[in-house]
Amino acid sequence: MSGTKTRDPGKTLAVTLPVSGEQILVEVRRKKMKLCRLKVYPDRRVTLSLPYRVSFSWAEAFLEEKRGWIEEKLAAFPVPELQQPEQEWKDGSTVQFLGTGRILTVRKASRPAAAEEGGGRIMIDTPSPESPEAVERLYETWLRREALRIFEERTACWQRILASYGVPLPQIRVRKMKTLWGSCSVGRRTVTFNLYLIKAPMDCVDYVVLHELVHFLHPDHSKAFYGCLSRFMPDHRERKARLDRENRLPR
């Protein structure tokens, strides 16, 4: 019926913060009001309420102008710490690998070794099965080897898709990082992935891989960059949000 206001389902818009480069999602809804209202909450939610007459295209332009203000407000709130149980390094302990739990099977053996076995188990052979430090060292050696293999495979897969656009096959490195899931050096043709990324599900790993490869076409986080990312991975915003929500980087 003409003039009747139906309940607005809302929309989610992505905003890239100008300093950190973090991408956040803003919940946008129309309401019976005269002025727009932008709110930033301590739990890092951001909402934008609009009068019915205001379009989503206006909201996009408005949020682009307010990126710096949003980042300032977020920075003023303390970042909540996730209370995670301390990792144990002994027979029967569970570790995260590609989004699923794997069980450590620790055996006493003269030669140290680590390998994945069937049934979601990772076998650790060590002369010192009672030593958490020895078990952790062997597991991390295995983890780095597997992470490099998987990151190289996924990078090669996505690079074949982007090769016609001039994206090279970069050299892959793996190291622990506190603030980034990945980084790209266009000049050196190298991509570095965070070791902790291998704990995340494969679709989140693919998001980071594609994100870094697109930097060979667009070195910054411009609209062109995100337009290219959306072309090859339309749900990249959802993958990014899930990655950051479920796989908090250690501090």
Short mmCIF file of C-alpha atoms in Angstrom, two decimals:
data_model
loop_
_atom_site.label_atom_id
_atom_site.label_comp_id
_atom_site.label_asym_id
_atom_site.label_seq_id
_atom_site.Cartn_x
_atom_site.Cartn_y
_atom_site.Cartn_z
CA MET A 1 0.00 0.00 0.00
CA SER A 2 1.37 3.41 -0.93
CA GLY A 3 2.90 5.32 1.98
CA THR A 4 3.07 2.29 4.27
CA LYS A 5 6.44 1.72 5.93
CA THR A 6 7.29 -1.97 6.12
CA ARG A 7 9.89 -3.21 8.60
CA ASP A 8 13.33 -2.55 7.09
CA PRO A 9 15.50 -5.72 7.02
CA GLY A 10 18.66 -3.65 7.29
CA LYS A 11 21.95 -4.04 5.57
CA THR A 12 25.57 -4.60 6.50
CA LEU A 13 28.22 -2.32 5.05
CA ALA A 14 31.99 -2.86 5.30
CA VAL A 15 34.27 -0.02 6.37
CA THR A 16 38.07 -0.10 6.24
CA LEU A 17 39.67 1.86 9.07
CA PRO A 18 42.24 4.37 7.72
CA VAL A 19 45.13 3.71 10.14
CA SER A 20 44.99 0.03 11.09
CA GLY A 21 43.50 -1.18 7.81
CA GLU A 22 41.05 -3.31 9.82
CA GLN A 23 37.77 -4.01 8.09
CA ILE A 24 34.67 -3.74 10.27
CA LEU A 25 31.01 -4.38 9.53
CA VAL A 26 28.42 -1.66 10.20
CA GLU A 27 24.79 -2.63 10.74
CA VAL A 28 22.59 -0.13 8.87
CA ARG A 29 18.85 0.18 9.50
CA ARG A 30 16.17 2.71 8.60
CA LYS A 31 13.89 3.96 11.36
CA LYS A 32 11.21 6.56 11.94
CA MET A 33 13.55 9.43 12.82
CA LYS A 34 14.63 12.82 11.50
CA LEU A 35 18.41 12.56 11.75
CA CYS A 36 20.90 9.75 11.22
CA ARG A 37 22.63 8.26 14.25
CA LEU A 38 26.03 6.52 14.19
CA LYS A 39 26.98 4.54 17.30
CA VAL A 40 30.12 2.66 18.33
CA TYR A 41 29.81 0.19 21.21
CA PRO A 42 32.43 -1.21 23.64
CA ASP A 43 31.99 -4.70 22.14
CA ARG A 44 33.16 -3.19 18.80
CA ARG A 45 29.72 -3.22 17.21
CA VAL A 46 28.97 -0.25 14.98
CA THR A 47 25.44 0.71 13.98
CA LEU A 48 24.01 3.39 11.72
CA SER A 49 20.34 4.34 11.98
CA LEU A 50 18.81 6.28 9.08
CA PRO A 51 15.53 8.04 8.35
CA TYR A 52 13.43 6.21 5.75
CA ARG A 53 14.10 8.87 3.14
CA VAL A 54 17.89 8.35 3.22
CA SER A 55 19.38 5.89 0.71
CA PHE A 56 22.00 3.22 1.35
CA SER A 57 24.27 4.91 -1.22
CA TRP A 58 24.23 8.02 0.98
CA ALA A 59 25.05 5.82 3.97
CA GLU A 60 28.09 4.39 2.16
CA ALA A 61 29.42 7.89 1.45
CA PHE A 62 28.69 8.98 5.02
CA LEU A 63 30.56 6.02 6.51
CA GLU A 64 33.51 6.69 4.21
CA GLU A 65 33.77 10.17 5.71
CA LYS A 66 33.43 8.84 9.27
CA ARG A 67 36.09 6.13 9.08
CA GLY A 68 38.58 8.09 11.16
CA TRP A 69 35.98 8.97 13.78
CA ILE A 70 34.93 5.32 14.06
CA GLU A 71 38.54 4.23 14.53
CA GLU A 72 39.07 6.84 17.26
CA LYS A 73 35.99 5.66 19.12
CA LEU A 74 37.02 2.02 18.86
CA ALA A 75 40.52 2.82 20.08
CA ALA A 76 39.06 4.46 23.18
CA PHE A 77 37.52 1.17 24.32
CA PRO A 78 39.65 -1.52 25.96
CA VAL A 79 39.97 -4.64 23.80
CA PRO A 80 38.32 -7.56 25.60
CA GLU A 81 40.62 -10.48 26.24
CA LEU A 82 39.38 -13.92 25.31
CA GLN A 83 39.71 -16.27 28.24
CA GLN A 84 41.15 -19.35 26.62
CA PRO A 85 42.41 -22.39 28.49
CA GLU A 86 46.16 -22.75 28.52
CA GLN A 87 47.38 -25.20 25.92
CA GLU A 88 48.56 -28.48 27.40
CA TRP A 89 51.33 -30.52 25.80
CA LYS A 90 50.78 -34.11 26.80
CA ASP A 91 49.22 -37.32 25.56
CA GLY A 92 45.52 -36.77 24.86
CA SER A 93 45.69 -32.98 24.57
CA THR A 94 43.73 -31.26 21.79
CA VAL A 95 45.20 -28.73 19.36
CA GLN A 96 43.49 -26.69 16.64
CA PHE A 97 44.39 -27.34 13.01
CA LEU A 98 42.40 -26.00 10.03
CA GLY A 99 39.38 -25.30 12.18
CA THR A 100 39.11 -28.69 13.86
CA GLY A 101 40.54 -30.28 16.98
CA ARG A 102 43.34 -32.80 16.62
CA ILE A 103 44.41 -35.11 19.44
CA LEU A 104 48.05 -35.47 20.41
CA THR A 105 49.28 -39.03 20.87
CA VAL A 106 52.60 -38.85 22.71
CA ARG A 107 54.82 -41.95 22.77
CA LYS A 108 58.23 -42.65 24.23
CA ALA A 109 60.72 -43.30 21.42
CA SER A 110 64.45 -43.04 20.92
CA ARG A 111 64.10 -40.89 17.79
CA PRO A 112 62.02 -37.70 17.99
CA ALA A 113 59.39 -37.31 15.26
CA ALA A 114 55.94 -35.85 14.62
CA ALA A 115 53.40 -36.87 11.97
CA GLU A 116 49.67 -36.76 11.34
CA GLU A 117 47.83 -40.05 11.47
CA GLY A 118 44.28 -41.07 10.68
CA GLY A 119 41.39 -40.39 12.99
CA GLY A 120 42.34 -36.78 13.64
CA ARG A 121 45.47 -37.66 15.58
CA ILE A 122 48.97 -36.21 15.56
CA MET A 123 51.64 -38.67 16.67
CA ILE A 124 54.53 -37.26 18.72
CA ASP A 125 57.50 -39.57 19.31
CA THR A 126 60.01 -38.28 21.85
CA PRO A 127 62.62 -39.59 24.28
CA SER A 128 61.00 -37.28 26.88
CA PRO A 129 57.20 -37.77 26.70
CA GLU A 130 56.86 -36.31 30.20
CA SER A 131 58.36 -32.97 29.06
CA PRO A 132 55.77 -30.44 27.80
CA GLU A 133 58.58 -28.39 26.25
CA ALA A 134 59.82 -31.36 24.20
CA VAL A 135 56.31 -32.18 22.98
CA GLU A 136 55.62 -28.55 22.07
CA ARG A 137 58.87 -28.21 20.11
CA LEU A 138 58.15 -31.32 18.05
CA TYR A 139 54.56 -30.24 17.40
CA GLU A 140 55.58 -26.75 16.31
CA THR A 141 58.20 -28.16 13.94
CA TRP A 142 55.49 -30.31 12.36
CA LEU A 143 53.04 -27.39 12.36
CA ARG A 144 55.44 -25.06 10.54
CA ARG A 145 56.14 -27.71 7.91
CA GLU A 146 52.44 -28.37 7.33
CA ALA A 147 51.57 -24.68 7.35
CA LEU A 148 54.16 -23.92 4.68
CA ARG A 149 52.95 -26.80 2.52
CA ILE A 150 49.29 -25.76 2.76
CA PHE A 151 49.96 -22.05 2.27
CA GLU A 152 52.06 -22.82 -0.81
CA GLU A 153 49.31 -25.07 -2.23
CA ARG A 154 46.52 -22.53 -1.66
CA THR A 155 48.64 -19.67 -3.00
CA ALA A 156 49.43 -21.61 -6.17
CA CYS A 157 45.74 -22.41 -6.61
CA TRP A 158 44.62 -18.78 -6.37
CA GLN A 159 47.59 -17.49 -8.35
CA ARG A 160 46.53 -19.62 -11.32
CA ILE A 161 43.19 -17.79 -11.23
CA LEU A 162 44.89 -14.38 -11.08
CA ALA A 163 47.82 -15.10 -13.39
CA SER A 164 46.12 -13.59 -16.44
CA TYR A 165 45.93 -10.28 -14.54
CA GLY A 166 49.69 -10.25 -14.01
CA VAL A 167 49.86 -11.63 -10.47
CA PRO A 168 53.11 -13.61 -10.01
CA LEU A 169 53.60 -16.74 -7.95
CA PRO A 170 55.30 -15.35 -4.84
CA GLN A 171 57.72 -16.95 -2.45
CA ILE A 172 55.90 -18.03 0.73
CA ARG A 173 57.22 -17.51 4.23
CA VAL A 174 55.72 -18.46 7.60
CA ARG A 175 56.36 -16.77 10.92
CA LYS A 176 54.53 -15.84 14.11
CA MET A 177 52.93 -12.38 14.04
CA LYS A 178 50.91 -10.56 16.69
CA THR A 179 48.86 -8.15 14.56
CA LEU A 180 48.58 -9.52 11.02
CA TRP A 181 47.29 -12.70 9.42
CA GLY A 182 49.45 -12.07 6.38
CA SER A 183 51.62 -9.47 4.68
CA CYS A 184 52.75 -8.89 1.10
CA SER A 185 55.99 -7.46 -0.26
CA VAL A 186 55.20 -6.61 -3.88
CA GLY A 187 58.76 -5.59 -4.74
CA ARG A 188 60.30 -8.77 -3.34
CA ARG A 189 57.45 -10.96 -4.60
CA THR A 190 57.02 -12.56 -1.20
CA VAL A 191 53.98 -13.24 0.96
CA THR A 192 54.36 -13.96 4.68
CA PHE A 193 51.62 -15.81 6.53
CA ASN A 194 51.08 -15.94 10.25
CA LEU A 195 51.75 -19.40 11.65
CA TYR A 196 48.59 -19.09 13.77
CA LEU A 197 46.49 -18.82 10.59
CA ILE A 198 46.82 -22.57 10.09
CA LYS A 199 44.50 -23.04 13.09
CA ALA A 200 41.63 -21.41 11.16
CA PRO A 201 39.24 -23.18 8.73
CA MET A 202 40.40 -23.51 5.13
CA ASP A 203 37.90 -20.97 3.79
CA CYS A 204 39.40 -18.37 6.14
CA VAL A 205 42.90 -19.37 5.02
CA ASP A 206 41.78 -18.87 1.42
CA TYR A 207 40.51 -15.39 2.29
CA VAL A 208 43.93 -14.33 3.60
CA VAL A 209 45.71 -15.92 0.63
CA LEU A 210 43.53 -14.09 -1.89
CA HIS A 211 43.74 -10.84 0.09
CA GLU A 212 47.53 -10.86 -0.10
CA LEU A 213 47.63 -11.83 -3.78
CA VAL A 214 45.27 -8.99 -4.73
CA HIS A 215 47.84 -6.62 -3.25
CA PHE A 216 50.01 -7.34 -6.29
CA LEU A 217 47.30 -5.54 -8.28
CA HIS A 218 46.31 -2.94 -5.68
CA PRO A 219 48.99 -2.35 -2.99
CA ASP A 220 46.65 -0.31 -0.77
CA HIS A 221 43.21 -0.96 0.72
CA SER A 222 41.38 1.22 -1.79
CA LYS A 223 37.91 0.73 -3.22
CA ALA A 224 39.58 -0.83 -6.27
CA PHE A 225 41.28 -3.36 -3.99
CA TYR A 226 38.04 -4.42 -2.33
CA GLY A 227 36.23 -4.40 -5.65
CA CYS A 228 38.76 -6.88 -7.01
CA LEU A 229 38.56 -8.99 -3.85
CA SER A 230 34.76 -9.08 -4.11
CA ARG A 231 34.93 -10.16 -7.73
CA PHE A 232 36.82 -13.34 -6.89
CA MET A 233 35.42 -13.92 -3.38
CA PRO A 234 31.99 -12.30 -2.91
CA ASP A 235 31.75 -13.43 0.74
CA HIS A 236 35.19 -12.16 1.78
CA ARG A 237 33.71 -9.83 4.42
CA GLU A 238 31.97 -12.71 6.17
CA ARG A 239 35.14 -14.82 6.05
CA LYS A 240 37.19 -11.96 7.49
CA ALA A 241 34.70 -11.34 10.30
CA ARG A 242 34.63 -15.04 11.21
CA LEU A 243 38.41 -15.29 11.12
CA ASP A 244 38.85 -12.37 13.52
CA ARG A 245 35.98 -13.45 15.75
CA GLU A 246 36.90 -17.09 16.17
CA ASN A 247 40.68 -17.00 15.86
CA ARG A 248 41.95 -14.11 18.02
CA LEU A 249 45.64 -13.46 17.61
CA PRO A 250 47.74 -14.00 20.78
CA ARG A 251 48.98 -10.91 22.57
#
